[in-house]
């Protein structure tokens, strides 16, 4: 069974450019998460989806970040325009139950903003 | 405020030692607690999940315990190996999952 798939693994862009990350969760997992991880820190939640509904986006910087999960399966996280401080690893995770389900993570997308 | 703390931040041990990693949390009203492993440049790999009604979980050489009343969990690794070298993160599930900052483990031959 395939795990959580993310792409691209690495992205280098100049500041003010847009960037998008894609995530395909484990089949059947209705709950999808996007996390941000800075070096030496634990992941921090950006947004959580239940099917296609964003149920927690309180930590998403909505002036430049957006996310969608149109059909309740794949999800895309976009940053426009990117800033130097956005350099980090963006992790996608999925689970089969909110709050109580085990989380499974993808390999992450490492963003470098120059 | 809901906080998760892991001690120690880093640990270096010789191969073969049994070791304990600690995780503490401030709010005991949790759904579950999950231990992850993260290798450099990689995502997180789930090791053990303990539901709030459980006291411990075991997988191979790993044993995780949970004491909600004291707000603590421990991850016990038996007979450590160089391949166990990684960062270990605990995460506590409230209405959102809150991570500790991790323990960076190095096991040397």
CSV table of N, CA and C in Angstrom, one decimal, chain A residues 9 35 37 40-43 48 56 58-59 91 99-103 105-107 110, chain B residues 31-32 34 36 38 41-44 46 49 51 89 93-97 99-101:
chain,number,residue,atom,x,y,z
A,9,UNK,N,10.1,17.2,-3.9
A,9,UNK,CA,10.9,16.9,-2.7
A,9,UNK,C,11.7,18.2,-2.4
A,35,UNK,N,1.7,20.5,7.5
A,35,UNK,CA,2.5,21.0,8.6
A,35,UNK,C,3.7,21.8,8.0
A,37,UNK,N,7.7,22.6,9.1
A,37,UNK,CA,8.8,22.2,10.1
A,37,UNK,C,10.0,23.1,9.8
A,40,UNK,N,15.3,21.9,13.4
A,40,UNK,CA,15.5,21.7,14.8
A,40,UNK,C,14.2,21.8,15.6
A,41,UNK,N,13.1,22.0,14.9
A,41,UNK,CA,11.8,22.2,15.6
A,41,UNK,C,10.9,21.0,15.3
A,42,UNK,N,9.8,20.9,16.1
A,42,UNK,CA,8.8,20.0,15.7
A,42,UNK,C,7.8,20.6,14.7
A,43,UNK,N,7.1,19.8,14.0
A,43,UNK,CA,6.1,20.3,13.0
A,43,UNK,C,5.0,21.2,13.6
A,48,UNK,N,-5.9,21.7,8.5
A,48,UNK,CA,-6.4,20.4,8.6
A,48,UNK,C,-7.7,20.3,7.8
A,56,UNK,N,-9.6,23.4,10.3
A,56,UNK,CA,-8.7,24.2,11.1
A,56,UNK,C,-7.7,24.8,10.2
A,58,UNK,N,-6.5,28.0,11.3
A,58,UNK,CA,-6.2,29.2,12.2
A,58,UNK,C,-4.8,29.6,12.1
A,59,UNK,N,-3.9,28.6,11.8
A,59,UNK,CA,-2.4,28.9,11.8
A,59,UNK,C,-1.9,29.2,10.4
A,91,UNK,N,5.3,19.5,5.3
A,91,UNK,CA,5.0,18.1,5.5
A,91,UNK,C,3.5,17.9,5.3
A,99,UNK,N,-8.3,13.4,15.4
A,99,UNK,CA,-8.0,13.3,16.8
A,99,UNK,C,-7.5,12.0,17.3
A,100,UNK,N,-8.2,10.9,16.9
A,100,UNK,CA,-7.8,9.6,17.5
A,100,UNK,C,-7.0,8.7,16.5
A,101,UNK,N,-7.0,9.1,15.3
A,101,UNK,CA,-6.3,8.2,14.3
A,101,UNK,C,-4.8,8.4,14.3
A,102,UNK,N,-4.1,7.4,13.9
A,102,UNK,CA,-2.7,7.4,13.7
A,102,UNK,C,-2.3,8.3,12.5
A,103,UNK,N,-1.3,9.1,12.6
A,103,UNK,CA,-0.9,10.0,11.5
A,103,UNK,C,0.2,9.4,10.8
A,105,UNK,N,3.0,10.4,7.7
A,105,UNK,CA,3.6,11.5,7.0
A,105,UNK,C,4.2,11.2,5.7
A,106,UNK,N,4.2,12.1,4.8
A,106,UNK,CA,5.0,12.0,3.6
A,106,UNK,C,6.4,12.4,3.8
A,107,UNK,N,7.3,12.4,2.8
A,107,UNK,CA,8.7,12.7,2.9
A,107,UNK,C,9.0,14.2,3.1
A,110,UNK,N,11.0,20.3,0.7
A,110,UNK,CA,12.0,21.3,1.3
A,110,UNK,C,12.0,22.5,0.4
B,31,UNK,N,-6.4,12.9,23.5
B,31,UNK,CA,-7.0,11.8,22.8
B,31,UNK,C,-6.0,10.6,22.7
B,32,UNK,N,-4.8,11.0,22.3
B,32,UNK,CA,-3.8,10.0,22.3
B,32,UNK,C,-2.4,10.6,22.2
B,34,UNK,N,1.5,10.0,20.3
B,34,UNK,CA,2.2,9.2,19.2
B,34,UNK,C,3.6,9.5,19.3
B,36,UNK,N,7.2,9.3,17.0
B,36,UNK,CA,7.7,9.3,15.7
B,36,UNK,C,9.2,9.3,15.7
B,38,UNK,N,12.3,10.5,13.0
B,38,UNK,CA,12.7,11.3,11.8
B,38,UNK,C,14.1,11.2,11.5
B,41,UNK,N,16.5,14.9,6.8
B,41,UNK,CA,16.0,15.1,5.4
B,41,UNK,C,14.8,14.3,5.1
B,42,UNK,N,14.3,13.6,6.0
B,42,UNK,CA,13.1,12.7,5.8
B,42,UNK,C,11.9,13.2,6.5
B,43,UNK,N,10.8,12.5,6.1
B,43,UNK,CA,9.5,12.8,6.9
B,43,UNK,C,9.5,12.0,8.2
B,44,UNK,N,8.4,12.0,8.9
B,44,UNK,CA,8.2,11.4,10.1
B,44,UNK,C,7.7,10.0,9.9
B,46,UNK,N,5.8,6.9,11.9
B,46,UNK,CA,5.1,6.5,13.1
B,46,UNK,C,5.7,5.3,13.8
B,49,UNK,N,1.5,4.4,18.8
B,49,UNK,CA,0.4,5.2,19.1
B,49,UNK,C,-0.3,4.7,20.3
B,51,UNK,N,-3.5,5.2,22.8
B,51,UNK,CA,-4.8,5.9,23.0
B,51,UNK,C,-4.8,6.3,24.5
B,89,UNK,N,10.4,12.2,18.1
B,89,UNK,CA,9.4,13.2,18.4
B,89,UNK,C,8.2,12.6,19.0
B,93,UNK,N,-2.3,14.5,21.0
B,93,UNK,CA,-3.5,14.9,20.3
B,93,UNK,C,-4.5,15.5,21.2
B,94,UNK,N,-4.8,16.8,21.0
B,94,UNK,CA,-5.9,17.5,21.6
B,94,UNK,C,-6.9,17.7,20.5
B,95,UNK,N,-7.4,18.9,20.4
B,95,UNK,CA,-8.2,19.1,19.1
B,95,UNK,C,-7.3,19.4,18.0
B,96,UNK,N,-6.0,19.5,18.3
B,96,UNK,CA,-5.0,19.5,17.2
B,96,UNK,C,-3.8,18.7,17.8
B,97,UNK,N,-2.9,18.3,16.9
B,97,UNK,CA,-1.7,17.6,17.3
B,97,UNK,C,-0.6,18.5,17.7
B,99,UNK,N,3.4,18.9,18.8
B,99,UNK,CA,4.6,18.2,18.8
B,99,UNK,C,5.6,18.7,19.8
B,100,UNK,N,6.4,17.9,20.4
B,100,UNK,CA,7.6,18.3,21.1
B,100,UNK,C,8.7,18.7,20.1
B,101,UNK,N,9.8,19.2,20.6
B,101,UNK,CA,10.9,19.6,19.7
B,101,UNK,C,11.9,18.4,19.4
